[in-house]
Tab-separated table of C-alpha atoms in Angstrom:
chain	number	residue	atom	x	y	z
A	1	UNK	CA	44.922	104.257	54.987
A	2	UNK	CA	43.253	101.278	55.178
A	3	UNK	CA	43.679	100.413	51.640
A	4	UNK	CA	47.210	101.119	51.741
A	5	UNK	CA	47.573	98.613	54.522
A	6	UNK	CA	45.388	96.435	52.906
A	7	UNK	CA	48.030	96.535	49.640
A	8	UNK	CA	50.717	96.130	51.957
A	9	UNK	CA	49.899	92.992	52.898
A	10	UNK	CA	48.776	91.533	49.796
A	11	UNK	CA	52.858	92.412	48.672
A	12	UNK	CA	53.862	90.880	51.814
A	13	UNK	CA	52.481	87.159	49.828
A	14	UNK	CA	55.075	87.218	46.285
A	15	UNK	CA	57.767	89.337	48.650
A	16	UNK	CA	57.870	86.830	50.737
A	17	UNK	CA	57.952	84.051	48.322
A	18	UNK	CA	60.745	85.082	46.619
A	19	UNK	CA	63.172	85.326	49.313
A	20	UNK	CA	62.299	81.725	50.383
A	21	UNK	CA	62.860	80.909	46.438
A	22	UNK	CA	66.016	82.503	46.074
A	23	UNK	CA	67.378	80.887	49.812
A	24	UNK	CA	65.823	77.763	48.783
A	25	UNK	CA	68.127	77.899	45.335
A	26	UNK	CA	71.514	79.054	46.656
A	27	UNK	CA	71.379	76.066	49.193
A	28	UNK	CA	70.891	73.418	46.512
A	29	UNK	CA	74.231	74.181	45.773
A	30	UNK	CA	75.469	74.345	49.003
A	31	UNK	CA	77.938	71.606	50.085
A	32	UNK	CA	77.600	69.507	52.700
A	33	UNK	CA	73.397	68.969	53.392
A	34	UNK	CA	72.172	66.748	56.185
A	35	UNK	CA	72.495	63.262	53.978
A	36	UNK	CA	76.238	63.661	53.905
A	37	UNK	CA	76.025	64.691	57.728
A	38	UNK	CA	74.251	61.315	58.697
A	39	UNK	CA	76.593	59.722	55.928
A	40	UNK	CA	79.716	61.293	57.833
A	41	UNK	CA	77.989	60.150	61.787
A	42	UNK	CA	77.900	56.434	60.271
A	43	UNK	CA	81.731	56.236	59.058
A	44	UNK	CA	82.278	58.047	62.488
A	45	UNK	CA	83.797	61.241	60.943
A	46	UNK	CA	81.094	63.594	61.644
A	47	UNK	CA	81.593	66.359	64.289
A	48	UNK	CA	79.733	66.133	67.557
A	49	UNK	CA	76.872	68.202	66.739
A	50	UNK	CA	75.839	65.452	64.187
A	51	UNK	CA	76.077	63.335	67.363
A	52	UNK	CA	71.810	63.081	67.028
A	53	UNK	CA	71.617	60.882	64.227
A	54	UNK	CA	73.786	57.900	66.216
A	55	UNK	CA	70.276	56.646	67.070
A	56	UNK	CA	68.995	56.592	63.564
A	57	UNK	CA	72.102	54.921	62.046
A	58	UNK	CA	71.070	52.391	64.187
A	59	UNK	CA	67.679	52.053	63.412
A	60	UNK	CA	68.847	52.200	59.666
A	61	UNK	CA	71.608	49.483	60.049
A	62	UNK	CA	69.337	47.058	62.351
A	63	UNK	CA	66.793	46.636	58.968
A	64	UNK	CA	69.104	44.088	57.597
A	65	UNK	CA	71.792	46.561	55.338
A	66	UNK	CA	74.881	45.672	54.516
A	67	UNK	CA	77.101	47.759	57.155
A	68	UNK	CA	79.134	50.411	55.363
A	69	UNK	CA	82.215	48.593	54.919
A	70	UNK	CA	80.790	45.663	53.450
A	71	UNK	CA	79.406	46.660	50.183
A	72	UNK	CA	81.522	47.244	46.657
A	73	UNK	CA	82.539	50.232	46.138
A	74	UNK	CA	79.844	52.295	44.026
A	75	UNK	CA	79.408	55.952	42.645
A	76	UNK	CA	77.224	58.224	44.574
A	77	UNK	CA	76.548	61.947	44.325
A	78	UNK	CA	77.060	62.305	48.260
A	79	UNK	CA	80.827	62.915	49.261
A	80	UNK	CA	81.888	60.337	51.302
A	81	UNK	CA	79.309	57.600	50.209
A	82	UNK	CA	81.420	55.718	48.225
A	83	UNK	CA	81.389	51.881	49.571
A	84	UNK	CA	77.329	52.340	51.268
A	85	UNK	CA	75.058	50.007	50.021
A	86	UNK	CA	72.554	51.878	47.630
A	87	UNK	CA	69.422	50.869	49.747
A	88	UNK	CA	71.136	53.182	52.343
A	89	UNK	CA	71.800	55.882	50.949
A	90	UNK	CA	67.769	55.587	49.437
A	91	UNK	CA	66.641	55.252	52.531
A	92	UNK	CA	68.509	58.090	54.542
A	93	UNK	CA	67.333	60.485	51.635
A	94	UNK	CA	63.752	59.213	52.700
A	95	UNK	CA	64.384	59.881	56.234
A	96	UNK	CA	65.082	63.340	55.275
A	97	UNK	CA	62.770	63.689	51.898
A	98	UNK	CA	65.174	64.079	49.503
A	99	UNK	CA	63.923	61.216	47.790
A	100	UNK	CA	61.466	64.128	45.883
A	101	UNK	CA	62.237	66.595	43.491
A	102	UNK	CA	63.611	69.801	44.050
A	103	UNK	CA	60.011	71.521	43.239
A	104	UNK	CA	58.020	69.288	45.256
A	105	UNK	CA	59.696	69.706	48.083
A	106	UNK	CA	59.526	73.597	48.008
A	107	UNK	CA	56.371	73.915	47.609
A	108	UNK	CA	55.558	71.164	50.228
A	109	UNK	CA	57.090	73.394	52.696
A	110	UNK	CA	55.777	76.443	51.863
A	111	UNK	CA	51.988	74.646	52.542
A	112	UNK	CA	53.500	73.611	55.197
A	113	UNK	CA	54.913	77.329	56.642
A	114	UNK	CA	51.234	78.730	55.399
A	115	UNK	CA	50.181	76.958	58.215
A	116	UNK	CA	52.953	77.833	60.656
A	117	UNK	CA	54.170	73.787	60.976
A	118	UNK	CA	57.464	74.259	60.370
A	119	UNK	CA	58.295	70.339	61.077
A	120	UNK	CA	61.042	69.018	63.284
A	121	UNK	CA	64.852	69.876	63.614
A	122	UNK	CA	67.131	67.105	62.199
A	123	UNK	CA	69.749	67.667	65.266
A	124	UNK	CA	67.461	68.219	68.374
A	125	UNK	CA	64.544	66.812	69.384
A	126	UNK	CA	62.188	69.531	69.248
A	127	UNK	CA	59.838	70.961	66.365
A	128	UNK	CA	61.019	73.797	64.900
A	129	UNK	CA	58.187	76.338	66.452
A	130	UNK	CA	59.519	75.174	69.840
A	131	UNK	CA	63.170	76.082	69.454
A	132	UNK	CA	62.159	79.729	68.640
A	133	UNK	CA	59.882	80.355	70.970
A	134	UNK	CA	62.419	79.051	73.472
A	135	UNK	CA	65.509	80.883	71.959
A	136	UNK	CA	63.300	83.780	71.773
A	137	UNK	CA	63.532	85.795	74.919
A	138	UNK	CA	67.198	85.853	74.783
A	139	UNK	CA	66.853	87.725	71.557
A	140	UNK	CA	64.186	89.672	72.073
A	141	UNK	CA	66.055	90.866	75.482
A	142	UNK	CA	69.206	92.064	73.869
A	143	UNK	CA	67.018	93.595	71.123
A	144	UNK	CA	64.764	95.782	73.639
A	145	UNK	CA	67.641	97.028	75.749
A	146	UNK	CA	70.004	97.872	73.414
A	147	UNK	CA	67.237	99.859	70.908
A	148	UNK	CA	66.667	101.352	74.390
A	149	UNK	CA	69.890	102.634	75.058
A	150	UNK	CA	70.659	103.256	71.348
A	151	UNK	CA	67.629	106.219	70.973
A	152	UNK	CA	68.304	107.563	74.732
A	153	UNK	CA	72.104	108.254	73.801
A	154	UNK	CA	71.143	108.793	69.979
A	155	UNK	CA	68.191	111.633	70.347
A	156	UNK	CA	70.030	113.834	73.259
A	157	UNK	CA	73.542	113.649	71.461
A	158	UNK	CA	71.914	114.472	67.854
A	159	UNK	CA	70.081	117.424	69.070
A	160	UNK	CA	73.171	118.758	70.665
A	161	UNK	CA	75.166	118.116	68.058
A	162	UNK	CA	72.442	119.927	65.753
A	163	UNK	CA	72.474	123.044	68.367
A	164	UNK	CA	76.013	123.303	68.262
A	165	UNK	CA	76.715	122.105	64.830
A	166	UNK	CA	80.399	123.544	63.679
A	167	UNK	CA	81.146	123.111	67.601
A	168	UNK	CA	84.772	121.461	69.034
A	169	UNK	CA	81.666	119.014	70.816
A	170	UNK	CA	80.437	118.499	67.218
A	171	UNK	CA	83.651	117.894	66.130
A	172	UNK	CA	85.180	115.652	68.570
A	173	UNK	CA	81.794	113.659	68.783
A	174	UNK	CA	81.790	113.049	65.207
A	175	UNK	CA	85.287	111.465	65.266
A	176	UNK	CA	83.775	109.175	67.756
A	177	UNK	CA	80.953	108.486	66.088
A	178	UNK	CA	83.095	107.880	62.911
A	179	UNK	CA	84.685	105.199	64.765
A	180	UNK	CA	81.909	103.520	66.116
A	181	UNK	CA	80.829	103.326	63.089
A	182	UNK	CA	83.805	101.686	61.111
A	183	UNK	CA	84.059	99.223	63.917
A	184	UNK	CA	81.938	96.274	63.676
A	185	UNK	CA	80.099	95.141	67.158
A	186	UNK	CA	82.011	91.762	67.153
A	187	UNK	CA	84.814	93.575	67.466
A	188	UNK	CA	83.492	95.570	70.464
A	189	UNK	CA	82.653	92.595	71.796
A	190	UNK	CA	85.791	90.985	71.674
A	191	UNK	CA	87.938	94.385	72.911
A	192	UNK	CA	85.318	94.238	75.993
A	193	UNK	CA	85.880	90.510	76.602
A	194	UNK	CA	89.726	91.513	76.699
A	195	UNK	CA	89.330	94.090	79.194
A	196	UNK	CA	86.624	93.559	81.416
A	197	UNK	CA	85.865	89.274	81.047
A	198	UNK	CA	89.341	88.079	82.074
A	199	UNK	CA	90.427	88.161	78.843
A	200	UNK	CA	93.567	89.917	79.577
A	201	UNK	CA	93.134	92.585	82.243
A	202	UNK	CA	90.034	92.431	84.116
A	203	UNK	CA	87.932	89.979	85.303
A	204	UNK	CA	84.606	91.785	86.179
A	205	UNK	CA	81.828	90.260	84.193
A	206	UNK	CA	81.090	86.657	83.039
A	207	UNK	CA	82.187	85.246	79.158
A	208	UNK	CA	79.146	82.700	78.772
A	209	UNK	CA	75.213	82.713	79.136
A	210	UNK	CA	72.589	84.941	80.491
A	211	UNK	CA	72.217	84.044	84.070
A	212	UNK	CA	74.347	82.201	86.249
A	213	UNK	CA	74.367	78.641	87.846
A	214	UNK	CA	71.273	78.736	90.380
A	215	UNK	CA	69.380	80.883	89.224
A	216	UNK	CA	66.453	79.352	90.263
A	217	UNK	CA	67.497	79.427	93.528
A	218	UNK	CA	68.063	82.863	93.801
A	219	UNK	CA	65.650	85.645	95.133
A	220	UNK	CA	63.934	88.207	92.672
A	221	UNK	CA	66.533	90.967	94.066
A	222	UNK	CA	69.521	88.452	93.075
A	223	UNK	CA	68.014	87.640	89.689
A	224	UNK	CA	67.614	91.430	88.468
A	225	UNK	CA	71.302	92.010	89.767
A	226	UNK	CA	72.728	89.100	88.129
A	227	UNK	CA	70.669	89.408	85.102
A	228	UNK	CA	72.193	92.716	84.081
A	229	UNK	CA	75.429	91.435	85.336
A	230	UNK	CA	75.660	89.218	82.336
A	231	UNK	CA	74.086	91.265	80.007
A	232	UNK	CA	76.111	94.405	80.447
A	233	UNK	CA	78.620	93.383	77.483
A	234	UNK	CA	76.492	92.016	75.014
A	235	UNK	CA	74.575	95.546	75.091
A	236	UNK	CA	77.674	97.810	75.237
A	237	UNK	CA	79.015	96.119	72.562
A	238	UNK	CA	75.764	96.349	70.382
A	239	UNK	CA	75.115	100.158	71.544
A	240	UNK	CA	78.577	100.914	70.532
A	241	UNK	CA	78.248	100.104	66.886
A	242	UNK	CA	74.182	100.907	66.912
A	243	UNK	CA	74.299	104.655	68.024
A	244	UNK	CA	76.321	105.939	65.428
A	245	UNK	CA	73.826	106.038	62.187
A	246	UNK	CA	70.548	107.340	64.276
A	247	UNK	CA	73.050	109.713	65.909
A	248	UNK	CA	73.548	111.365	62.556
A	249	UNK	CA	69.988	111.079	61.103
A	250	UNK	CA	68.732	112.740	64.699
A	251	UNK	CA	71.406	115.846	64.110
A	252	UNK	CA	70.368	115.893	60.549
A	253	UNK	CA	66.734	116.015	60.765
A	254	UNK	CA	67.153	118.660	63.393
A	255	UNK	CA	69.257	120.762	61.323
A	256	UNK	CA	67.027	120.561	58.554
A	257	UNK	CA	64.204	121.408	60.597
A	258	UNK	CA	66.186	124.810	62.516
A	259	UNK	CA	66.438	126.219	59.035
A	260	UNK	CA	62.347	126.133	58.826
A	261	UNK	CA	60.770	129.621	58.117
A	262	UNK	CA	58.362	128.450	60.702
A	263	UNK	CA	61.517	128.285	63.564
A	264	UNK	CA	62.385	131.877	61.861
A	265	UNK	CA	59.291	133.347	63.175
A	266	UNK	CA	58.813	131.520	66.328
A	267	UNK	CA	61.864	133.191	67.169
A	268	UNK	CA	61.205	136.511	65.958
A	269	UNK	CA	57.514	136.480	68.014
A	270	UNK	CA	60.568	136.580	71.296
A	271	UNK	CA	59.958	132.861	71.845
A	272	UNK	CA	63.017	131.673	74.050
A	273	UNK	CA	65.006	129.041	71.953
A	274	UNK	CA	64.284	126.091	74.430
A	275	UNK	CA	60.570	126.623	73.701
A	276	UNK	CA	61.426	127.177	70.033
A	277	UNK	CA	63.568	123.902	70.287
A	278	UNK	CA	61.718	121.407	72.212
A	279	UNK	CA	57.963	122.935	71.480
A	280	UNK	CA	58.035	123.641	67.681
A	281	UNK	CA	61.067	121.421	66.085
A	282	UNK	CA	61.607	118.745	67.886
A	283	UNK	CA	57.888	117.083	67.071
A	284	UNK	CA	58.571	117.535	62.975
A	285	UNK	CA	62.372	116.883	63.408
A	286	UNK	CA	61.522	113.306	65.532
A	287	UNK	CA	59.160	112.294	62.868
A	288	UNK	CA	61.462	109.992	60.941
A	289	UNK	CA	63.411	108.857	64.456
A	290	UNK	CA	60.366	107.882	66.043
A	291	UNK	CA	58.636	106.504	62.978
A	292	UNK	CA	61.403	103.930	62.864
A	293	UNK	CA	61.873	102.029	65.643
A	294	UNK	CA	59.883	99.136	64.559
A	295	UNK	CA	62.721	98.590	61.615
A	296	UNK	CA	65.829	99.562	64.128
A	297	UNK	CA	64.315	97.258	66.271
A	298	UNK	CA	63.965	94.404	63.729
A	299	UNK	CA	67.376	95.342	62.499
A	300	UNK	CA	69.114	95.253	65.877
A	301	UNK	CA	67.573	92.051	66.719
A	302	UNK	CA	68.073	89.412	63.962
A	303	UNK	CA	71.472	91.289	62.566
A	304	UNK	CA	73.470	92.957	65.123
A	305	UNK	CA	72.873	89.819	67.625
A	306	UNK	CA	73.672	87.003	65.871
A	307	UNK	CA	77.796	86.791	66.094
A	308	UNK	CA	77.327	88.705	69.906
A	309	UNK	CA	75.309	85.499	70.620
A	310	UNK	CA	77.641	83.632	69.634
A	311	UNK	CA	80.812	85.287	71.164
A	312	UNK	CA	79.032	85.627	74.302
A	313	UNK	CA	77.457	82.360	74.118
A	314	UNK	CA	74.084	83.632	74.443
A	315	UNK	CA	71.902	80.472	73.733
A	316	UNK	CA	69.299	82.515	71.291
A	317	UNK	CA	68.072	83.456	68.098
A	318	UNK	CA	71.425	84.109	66.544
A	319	UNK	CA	73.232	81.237	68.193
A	320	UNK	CA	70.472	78.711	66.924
A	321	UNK	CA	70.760	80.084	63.637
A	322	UNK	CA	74.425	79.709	63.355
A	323	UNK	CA	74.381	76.053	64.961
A	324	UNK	CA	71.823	75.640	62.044
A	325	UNK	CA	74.053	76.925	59.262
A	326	UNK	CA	76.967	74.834	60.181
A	327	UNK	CA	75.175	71.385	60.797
A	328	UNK	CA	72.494	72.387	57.662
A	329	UNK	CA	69.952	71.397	59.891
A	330	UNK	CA	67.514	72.858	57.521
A	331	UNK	CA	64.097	72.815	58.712
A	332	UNK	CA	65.657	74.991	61.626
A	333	UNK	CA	67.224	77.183	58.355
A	334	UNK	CA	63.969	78.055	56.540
A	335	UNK	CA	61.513	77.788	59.098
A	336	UNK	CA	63.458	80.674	61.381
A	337	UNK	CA	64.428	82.555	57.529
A	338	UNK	CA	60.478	82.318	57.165
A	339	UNK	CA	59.054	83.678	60.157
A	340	UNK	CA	61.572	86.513	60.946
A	341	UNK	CA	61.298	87.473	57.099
A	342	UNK	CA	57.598	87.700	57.925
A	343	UNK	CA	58.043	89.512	61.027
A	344	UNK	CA	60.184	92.071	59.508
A	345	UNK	CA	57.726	92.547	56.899
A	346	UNK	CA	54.833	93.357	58.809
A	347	UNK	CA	56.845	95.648	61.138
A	348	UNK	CA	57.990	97.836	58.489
A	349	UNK	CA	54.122	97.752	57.679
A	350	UNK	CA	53.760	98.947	60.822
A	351	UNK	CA	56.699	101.650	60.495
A	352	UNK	CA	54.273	103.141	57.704
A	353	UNK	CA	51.458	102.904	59.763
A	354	UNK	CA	53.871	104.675	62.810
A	355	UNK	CA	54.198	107.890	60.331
A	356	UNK	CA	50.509	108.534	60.023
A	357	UNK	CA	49.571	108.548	63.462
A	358	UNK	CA	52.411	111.110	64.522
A	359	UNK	CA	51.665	113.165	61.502
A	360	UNK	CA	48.693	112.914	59.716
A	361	UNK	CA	49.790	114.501	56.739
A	362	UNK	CA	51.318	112.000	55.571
A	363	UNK	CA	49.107	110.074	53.403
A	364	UNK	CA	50.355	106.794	51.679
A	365	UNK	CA	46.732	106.739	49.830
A	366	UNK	CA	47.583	108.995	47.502
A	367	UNK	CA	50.746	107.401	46.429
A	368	UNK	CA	50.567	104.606	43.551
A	369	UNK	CA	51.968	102.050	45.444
């Protein structure tokens, strides 16, 4: 096992550096980097979140350019840097590093992300490292509690469905399920805003954050009840959309598992078909469920979140990584890509690993791999 793990992570290495390769390509051709952002804040076009750089056009102007209006027109390959004095443009593609080749400055930041430094964001001050580790508990929070609630309604409904497969309660939960499916959890999200955040009818729960104003000044008892007041959407909207696929895999693993010879004689040794149920088939029939939480988790928490975040306002992961798409605040873009790629990567390592300790015979040595 240990040489399988050991393999593992030696793939983690060129895995790894070929989705940053392939990201790092398709932005290059993405419209719209961070030059042209700054370039946009000094004609006074740019969108508030580009509101950052007003300090640095300063700084930039006050070293004795021409201002923007003042030079001849000239050809750049910038949109909207047609009239700047060359020495500007040259000197906000320093500011940023674009003033090195493509090549040079990927594999700059990869040293750089070898070492966990994943610089400084262009629109906030704060590094990188920082913003994650403070967006981070958001995330992580609507990741734990909905993976929770997503295998407590999952595993009970799939093993009843499995026990009364062909059932009008296998049927009509199967429609259900069929629709949770189909329906994306932004969509959830915004039929629950609707209904139950003044949207329309109700006005029971709050639209924006995770806690409310004064928090601090609230007691412990306060803070739990509040916490969950705001959270209750986000989840339900997640769990919604979430239960539907490990729903199915529970109810097919059991029925696969019922058909057994070994569940055949359990039951013809007069063993009563709870016992059969819960003390011979549900341990082989979990296997797979069990053995992959780490990926539902990682799943859950970096895919399903991200547009709940932002329809909710929830200032995490997702919303950070959004904010960074739109403003192409890119050390923000490949320094979260990086280190959630990794993370993902080790925990389906650890998914493996998960396998082998609840059944040993499974053995990943004797595979090729």
């Amino acid at each position: 096992m240990f040489a399988y793990i050991f393999r593992r992570l030696l793939l983690i290495i060129p895995t790894l550096f070929g989705i940053m390769l392939i990201n790092f390509i398709v932005i290059q051709f993405a419209p719209g980097g961070p030059v042209e952002q700054l370039i946009a804040e000094m004609r006074g076009t740019a969108s508030d979140a580009t509101s950052a750089f007003s300090g640095q056009q300063g700084d930039i102007q006050s070293s004795g350019q021409e201002s923007p209006g003042s030079s001849s027109n000239n050809t750049s390959k910038y949109r909207g840097a047609q009239g700047l004095d060359p020495s500007i443009i040259k000197e906000i593609e320093q500011q940023f590093g674009f003033d090195q080749p493509v090549h040079v400055r990927f594999f700059s930041m990869l040293k750089d992300y070898a070492r966990f430094d994943f610089g400084d964001s262009y629109f906030r001050d704060q590094s990188v490292l920082e913003l994650v580790l403070d967006k981070m508990p958001v995330s992580i929070s609507l990741g734990l509690w909905t993976t929770l609630f997503v295998y407590l309604i999952s595993i009970p409904l799939g093993i009843r469905k499995a026990v009364t497969d062909g059932s009008r309660f296998d049927i009509w939960t199967s429609g259900t399920i069929v629709v949770g499916y189909a329906i994306p959890s932004f969509l959830f999200a915004i039929l629950l805003i609707i209904l139950f955040a003044g949207g329309r009818y109700l006005d029971w729960f709050p639209l924006r954050g995770l806690t409310s104003s004064g928090w601090d000044e609230m007691g412990w008892g306060e803070r739990i009840v509040d916490y969950f007041w705001h959270i209750t959407l986000p989840v339900t909207a997640m769990v919604i959309s979430g239960f539907a696929s490990l729903t199915m895999l529970t109810k097919n693993s059991f029925l696969d598992q019922i058909n057994m010879q070994y569940v055949q004689t359990a039951r013809a040794k007069g063993l009563g078909e709870r016992q059969v149920l819960y003390g011979h088939v549900f341990r082989n029939a979990m296997l797979i469920v069990i053995a992959g939480f780490p990926s539902a988790f990682i799943g859950i928490l970096f895919t399903g979140s991200v547009l709940i975040e932002v329809i909710f306002s929830l200032d995490g992961l997702g919303l950070l990584g959004w904010e960074a798409t739109i403003n192409r605040d890119y050390p923000v873009m490949f320094g979260t890509l990086y280190f959630f790629t990794l993370l993902g990567l080790i925990l389906q390592l650890v998914g493996d690993v998960m396998y082998h300790i609840i059944d040993p015979r499974i053995d990943f040595e004797s595979r090729n791999f």
